[in-house]
Amino acid sequence: MTHRHRSSILRTLLALLAVALAAPACATGGGAGGGTGAGTGGDPGTAADGTAAGQDPAADVLEPLPGPAPEPRLPVTVTSADGREVTVTAADRIVPLSGGLSEIVFTLGLGGGVVARDISTTFAEAGELPLVTRGHDVSAENVLALHPDVVLAESTTGPAEAVEQIRAAGVPLIVFGPAGELGDVDGRIRAVARALGVPEAGEELVARTAERIEAARRGVPETGERPRVAFLYLRGSASVYLLGGAESGAVSLIEAAGGRDAGAESGLEKDFTPLTSEALAAAAPDVILVMRKGLESVGGVDGLLEIPGIAQTPAGTDRRIAVVEDGMLLGYGPRTDRVLALLVAQIHGTEGDR
């Protein structure tokens, strides 16, 4: 997957997430019900491991490195993903402009210095921080009003005028390349830790994350069929229903969890394609993977099954739905092991850390 293509995927998903978070969740047409909780209007259905789909399998919380917060060794000069040399002289007031970057900063132990969040930062520890984005666009005025020492941005952060306005005010702003597969986890953690002057903490977090990912992968059953898993991006509030393909960003997770990406195997080469009965029939998933807010937005499992074509798939017939928190699924950061453990448990119907 190319850097440009990953950036395009992230821009699409961030835009859709912004719409979903800005509007109340609603059910699909066709009688899915009007509530926002999974299973509204009937049996909530079950995930692949038998857990009620409306239950929260893993709270959206973090686990920082143990011990006292690391002390940044600054100044440090790093190369931003857009080719600029950026020198960071202080990290007492940090503004990460994505949920993934925020997750790394907090898990490194530097959450006490974070002074703002963007709309994709959903974990509990950041819940009281001021929001500095309007929709999926960053507000330069809101960022600058917080007098940050350093701003951490994605290659998808925009608009470009706001990014330049922050830089023009003399604030160090570092752009990080996107993460779209398991192989990107270590590099992202190291890059953020290096930029904040805590490379040793970065290596500690890399080692812990790698060890836990490997442990999660060992939970994959050694025998039996590898189920076909279709990743659906759902936003009922915006009437957005998409089927993930080879470039969705979920393929490496599904494969590491012992599954096969149904969209990719059915020949979908792009990131996402509109959800149709024909596409679902070709994908023939044994399990459907969704993000929690997406499932809620269509009225839970009952509402999901009313989307044309879903009830006719093997997954729909058996009500096999795997659910992961929105802020976790495609983060490719310190909680990737938890995502894998959840997927293993749900797509194989095994006991595991829910």
PDB file of N, CA, C and O in Angstrom, residues 290-322:
ATOM      1  N   VAL A 290     -17.253  -5.016  12.372  1.00  0.00           N
ATOM      2  CA  VAL A 290     -17.700  -3.628  12.358  1.00  0.00           C
ATOM      3  C   VAL A 290     -17.112  -2.896  13.561  1.00  0.00           C
ATOM      4  O   VAL A 290     -16.689  -3.510  14.546  1.00  0.00           O
ATOM      5  N   MET A 291     -17.103  -1.570  13.480  1.00  0.00           N
ATOM      6  CA  MET A 291     -16.748  -0.745  14.623  1.00  0.00           C
ATOM      7  C   MET A 291     -18.005  -0.469  15.438  1.00  0.00           C
ATOM      8  O   MET A 291     -19.116  -0.440  14.906  1.00  0.00           O
ATOM      9  N   ARG A 292     -17.829  -0.306  16.736  1.00  0.00           N
ATOM     10  CA  ARG A 292     -18.977  -0.241  17.632  1.00  0.00           C
ATOM     11  C   ARG A 292     -19.942   0.881  17.289  1.00  0.00           C
ATOM     12  O   ARG A 292     -21.157   0.690  17.242  1.00  0.00           O
ATOM     13  N   LYS A 293     -19.426   2.096  17.044  1.00  0.00           N
ATOM     14  CA  LYS A 293     -20.348   3.196  16.729  1.00  0.00           C
ATOM     15  C   LYS A 293     -21.056   2.957  15.403  1.00  0.00           C
ATOM     16  O   LYS A 293     -22.195   3.377  15.221  1.00  0.00           O
ATOM     17  N   GLY A 294     -20.379   2.281  14.493  1.00  0.00           N
ATOM     18  CA  GLY A 294     -21.038   1.932  13.243  1.00  0.00           C
ATOM     19  C   GLY A 294     -22.198   0.991  13.473  1.00  0.00           C
ATOM     20  O   GLY A 294     -23.285   1.152  12.893  1.00  0.00           O
ATOM     21  N   LEU A 295     -21.991  -0.011  14.334  1.00  0.00           N
ATOM     22  CA  LEU A 295     -23.071  -0.951  14.628  1.00  0.00           C
ATOM     23  C   LEU A 295     -24.222  -0.232  15.322  1.00  0.00           C
ATOM     24  O   LEU A 295     -25.393  -0.448  14.995  1.00  0.00           O
ATOM     25  N   GLU A 296     -23.904   0.629  16.275  1.00  0.00           N
ATOM     26  CA  GLU A 296     -24.948   1.385  16.958  1.00  0.00           C
ATOM     27  C   GLU A 296     -25.724   2.267  15.990  1.00  0.00           C
ATOM     28  O   GLU A 296     -26.936   2.435  16.109  1.00  0.00           O
ATOM     29  N   SER A 297     -25.023   2.827  15.003  1.00  0.00           N
ATOM     30  CA  SER A 297     -25.659   3.778  14.094  1.00  0.00           C
ATOM     31  C   SER A 297     -26.704   3.137  13.188  1.00  0.00           C
ATOM     32  O   SER A 297     -27.533   3.841  12.609  1.00  0.00           O
ATOM     33  N   VAL A 298     -26.652   1.812  13.036  1.00  0.00           N
ATOM     34  CA  VAL A 298     -27.655   1.134  12.210  1.00  0.00           C
ATOM     35  C   VAL A 298     -28.673   0.384  13.048  1.00  0.00           C
ATOM     36  O   VAL A 298     -29.489  -0.375  12.524  1.00  0.00           O
ATOM     37  N   GLY A 299     -28.643   0.580  14.367  1.00  0.00           N
ATOM     38  CA  GLY A 299     -29.641  -0.062  15.217  1.00  0.00           C
ATOM     39  C   GLY A 299     -29.224  -1.413  15.746  1.00  0.00           C
ATOM     40  O   GLY A 299     -30.081  -2.261  16.010  1.00  0.00           O
ATOM     41  N   GLY A 300     -27.912  -1.638  15.887  1.00  0.00           N
ATOM     42  CA  GLY A 300     -27.433  -2.898  16.435  1.00  0.00           C
ATOM     43  C   GLY A 300     -27.483  -4.035  15.432  1.00  0.00           C
ATOM     44  O   GLY A 300     -27.658  -3.838  14.228  1.00  0.00           O
ATOM     45  N   VAL A 301     -27.339  -5.235  15.928  1.00  0.00           N
ATOM     46  CA  VAL A 301     -27.303  -6.411  15.053  1.00  0.00           C
ATOM     47  C   VAL A 301     -28.609  -6.576  14.297  1.00  0.00           C
ATOM     48  O   VAL A 301     -28.621  -6.905  13.107  1.00  0.00           O
ATOM     49  N   ASP A 302     -29.734  -6.317  14.979  1.00  0.00           N
ATOM     50  CA  ASP A 302     -31.017  -6.445  14.285  1.00  0.00           C
ATOM     51  C   ASP A 302     -31.094  -5.483  13.107  1.00  0.00           C
ATOM     52  O   ASP A 302     -31.556  -5.848  12.022  1.00  0.00           O
ATOM     53  N   GLY A 303     -30.644  -4.256  13.313  1.00  0.00           N
ATOM     54  CA  GLY A 303     -30.656  -3.285  12.226  1.00  0.00           C
ATOM     55  C   GLY A 303     -29.665  -3.634  11.132  1.00  0.00           C
ATOM     56  O   GLY A 303     -29.944  -3.458   9.942  1.00  0.00           O
ATOM     57  N   LEU A 304     -28.515  -4.150  11.529  1.00  0.00           N
ATOM     58  CA  LEU A 304     -27.509  -4.568  10.550  1.00  0.00           C
ATOM     59  C   LEU A 304     -28.074  -5.618   9.612  1.00  0.00           C
ATOM     60  O   LEU A 304     -27.867  -5.583   8.394  1.00  0.00           O
ATOM     61  N   LEU A 305     -28.824  -6.563  10.161  1.00  0.00           N
ATOM     62  CA  LEU A 305     -29.362  -7.655   9.352  1.00  0.00           C
ATOM     63  C   LEU A 305     -30.455  -7.194   8.396  1.00  0.00           C
ATOM     64  O   LEU A 305     -30.828  -7.934   7.486  1.00  0.00           O
ATOM     65  N   GLU A 306     -30.951  -5.980   8.589  1.00  0.00           N
ATOM     66  CA  GLU A 306     -31.965  -5.467   7.674  1.00  0.00           C
ATOM     67  C   GLU A 306     -31.353  -4.743   6.481  1.00  0.00           C
ATOM     68  O   GLU A 306     -32.059  -4.394   5.537  1.00  0.00           O
ATOM     69  N   ILE A 307     -30.035  -4.519   6.497  1.00  0.00           N
ATOM     70  CA  ILE A 307     -29.377  -3.954   5.324  1.00  0.00           C
ATOM     71  C   ILE A 307     -29.404  -5.012   4.218  1.00  0.00           C
ATOM     72  O   ILE A 307     -29.033  -6.166   4.442  1.00  0.00           O
ATOM     73  N   PRO A 308     -29.860  -4.664   3.026  1.00  0.00           N
ATOM     74  CA  PRO A 308     -30.032  -5.667   1.970  1.00  0.00           C
ATOM     75  C   PRO A 308     -28.785  -6.514   1.729  1.00  0.00           C
ATOM     76  O   PRO A 308     -27.688  -5.988   1.556  1.00  0.00           O
ATOM     77  N   GLY A 309     -28.975  -7.809   1.756  1.00  0.00           N
ATOM     78  CA  GLY A 309     -27.911  -8.753   1.450  1.00  0.00           C
ATOM     79  C   GLY A 309     -27.206  -9.324   2.656  1.00  0.00           C
ATOM     80  O   GLY A 309     -26.618 -10.420   2.577  1.00  0.00           O
ATOM     81  N   ILE A 310     -27.236  -8.651   3.788  1.00  0.00           N
ATOM     82  CA  ILE A 310     -26.461  -9.112   4.933  1.00  0.00           C
ATOM     83  C   ILE A 310     -27.065 -10.371   5.544  1.00  0.00           C
ATOM     84  O   ILE A 310     -26.354 -11.326   5.876  1.00  0.00           O
ATOM     85  N   ALA A 311     -28.373 -10.400   5.712  1.00  0.00           N
ATOM     86  CA  ALA A 311     -29.009 -11.568   6.331  1.00  0.00           C
ATOM     87  C   ALA A 311     -28.800 -12.832   5.517  1.00  0.00           C
ATOM     88  O   ALA A 311     -28.867 -13.943   6.057  1.00  0.00           O
ATOM     89  N   GLN A 312     -28.531 -12.687   4.218  1.00  0.00           N
ATOM     90  CA  GLN A 312     -28.361 -13.848   3.350  1.00  0.00           C
ATOM     91  C   GLN A 312     -26.935 -14.397   3.352  1.00  0.00           C
ATOM     92  O   GLN A 312     -26.678 -15.447   2.777  1.00  0.00           O
ATOM     93  N   THR A 313     -25.996 -13.696   3.967  1.00  0.00           N
ATOM     94  CA  THR A 313     -24.621 -14.199   4.046  1.00  0.00           C
ATOM     95  C   THR A 313     -24.524 -15.247   5.145  1.00  0.00           C
ATOM     96  O   THR A 313     -25.359 -15.293   6.060  1.00  0.00           O
ATOM     97  N   PRO A 314     -23.491 -16.104   5.105  1.00  0.00           N
ATOM     98  CA  PRO A 314     -23.300 -17.041   6.225  1.00  0.00           C
ATOM     99  C   PRO A 314     -23.199 -16.321   7.572  1.00  0.00           C
ATOM    100  O   PRO A 314     -23.732 -16.794   8.572  1.00  0.00           O
ATOM    101  N   ALA A 315     -22.525 -15.156   7.583  1.00  0.00           N
ATOM    102  CA  ALA A 315     -22.401 -14.393   8.831  1.00  0.00           C
ATOM    103  C   ALA A 315     -23.758 -13.911   9.308  1.00  0.00           C
ATOM    104  O   ALA A 315     -24.069 -13.963  10.508  1.00  0.00           O
ATOM    105  N   GLY A 316     -24.571 -13.424   8.392  1.00  0.00           N
ATOM    106  CA  GLY A 316     -25.892 -12.943   8.765  1.00  0.00           C
ATOM    107  C   GLY A 316     -26.794 -14.051   9.245  1.00  0.00           C
ATOM    108  O   GLY A 316     -27.533 -13.895  10.219  1.00  0.00           O
ATOM    109  N   THR A 317     -26.729 -15.188   8.568  1.00  0.00           N
ATOM    110  CA  THR A 317     -27.556 -16.329   8.967  1.00  0.00           C
ATOM    111  C   THR A 317     -27.242 -16.764  10.392  1.00  0.00           C
ATOM    112  O   THR A 317     -28.144 -17.075  11.176  1.00  0.00           O
ATOM    113  N   ASP A 318     -25.941 -16.748  10.739  1.00  0.00           N
ATOM    114  CA  ASP A 318     -25.513 -17.207  12.066  1.00  0.00           C
ATOM    115  C   ASP A 318     -25.370 -16.069  13.066  1.00  0.00           C
ATOM    116  O   ASP A 318     -24.987 -16.315  14.211  1.00  0.00           O
ATOM    117  N   ARG A 319     -25.643 -14.817  12.635  1.00  0.00           N
ATOM    118  CA  ARG A 319     -25.494 -13.640  13.497  1.00  0.00           C
ATOM    119  C   ARG A 319     -24.089 -13.561  14.089  1.00  0.00           C
ATOM    120  O   ARG A 319     -23.897 -13.280  15.278  1.00  0.00           O
ATOM    121  N   ARG A 320     -23.101 -13.802  13.254  1.00  0.00           N
ATOM    122  CA  ARG A 320     -21.705 -13.765  13.708  1.00  0.00           C
ATOM    123  C   ARG A 320     -21.127 -12.394  13.392  1.00  0.00           C
ATOM    124  O   ARG A 320     -20.678 -12.126  12.274  1.00  0.00           O
ATOM    125  N   ILE A 321     -21.111 -11.525  14.398  1.00  0.00           N
ATOM    126  CA  ILE A 321     -20.665 -10.146  14.238  1.00  0.00           C
ATOM    127  C   ILE A 321     -19.527  -9.885  15.212  1.00  0.00           C
ATOM    128  O   ILE A 321     -19.681 -10.075  16.424  1.00  0.00           O
ATOM    129  N   ALA A 322     -18.381  -9.479  14.699  1.00  0.00           N
ATOM    130  CA  ALA A 322     -17.245  -9.090  15.537  1.00  0.00           C
ATOM    131  C   ALA A 322     -17.247  -7.572  15.668  1.00  0.00           C
ATOM    132  O   ALA A 322     -17.385  -6.863  14.671  1.00  0.00           O
TER     133      ALA A 322
END
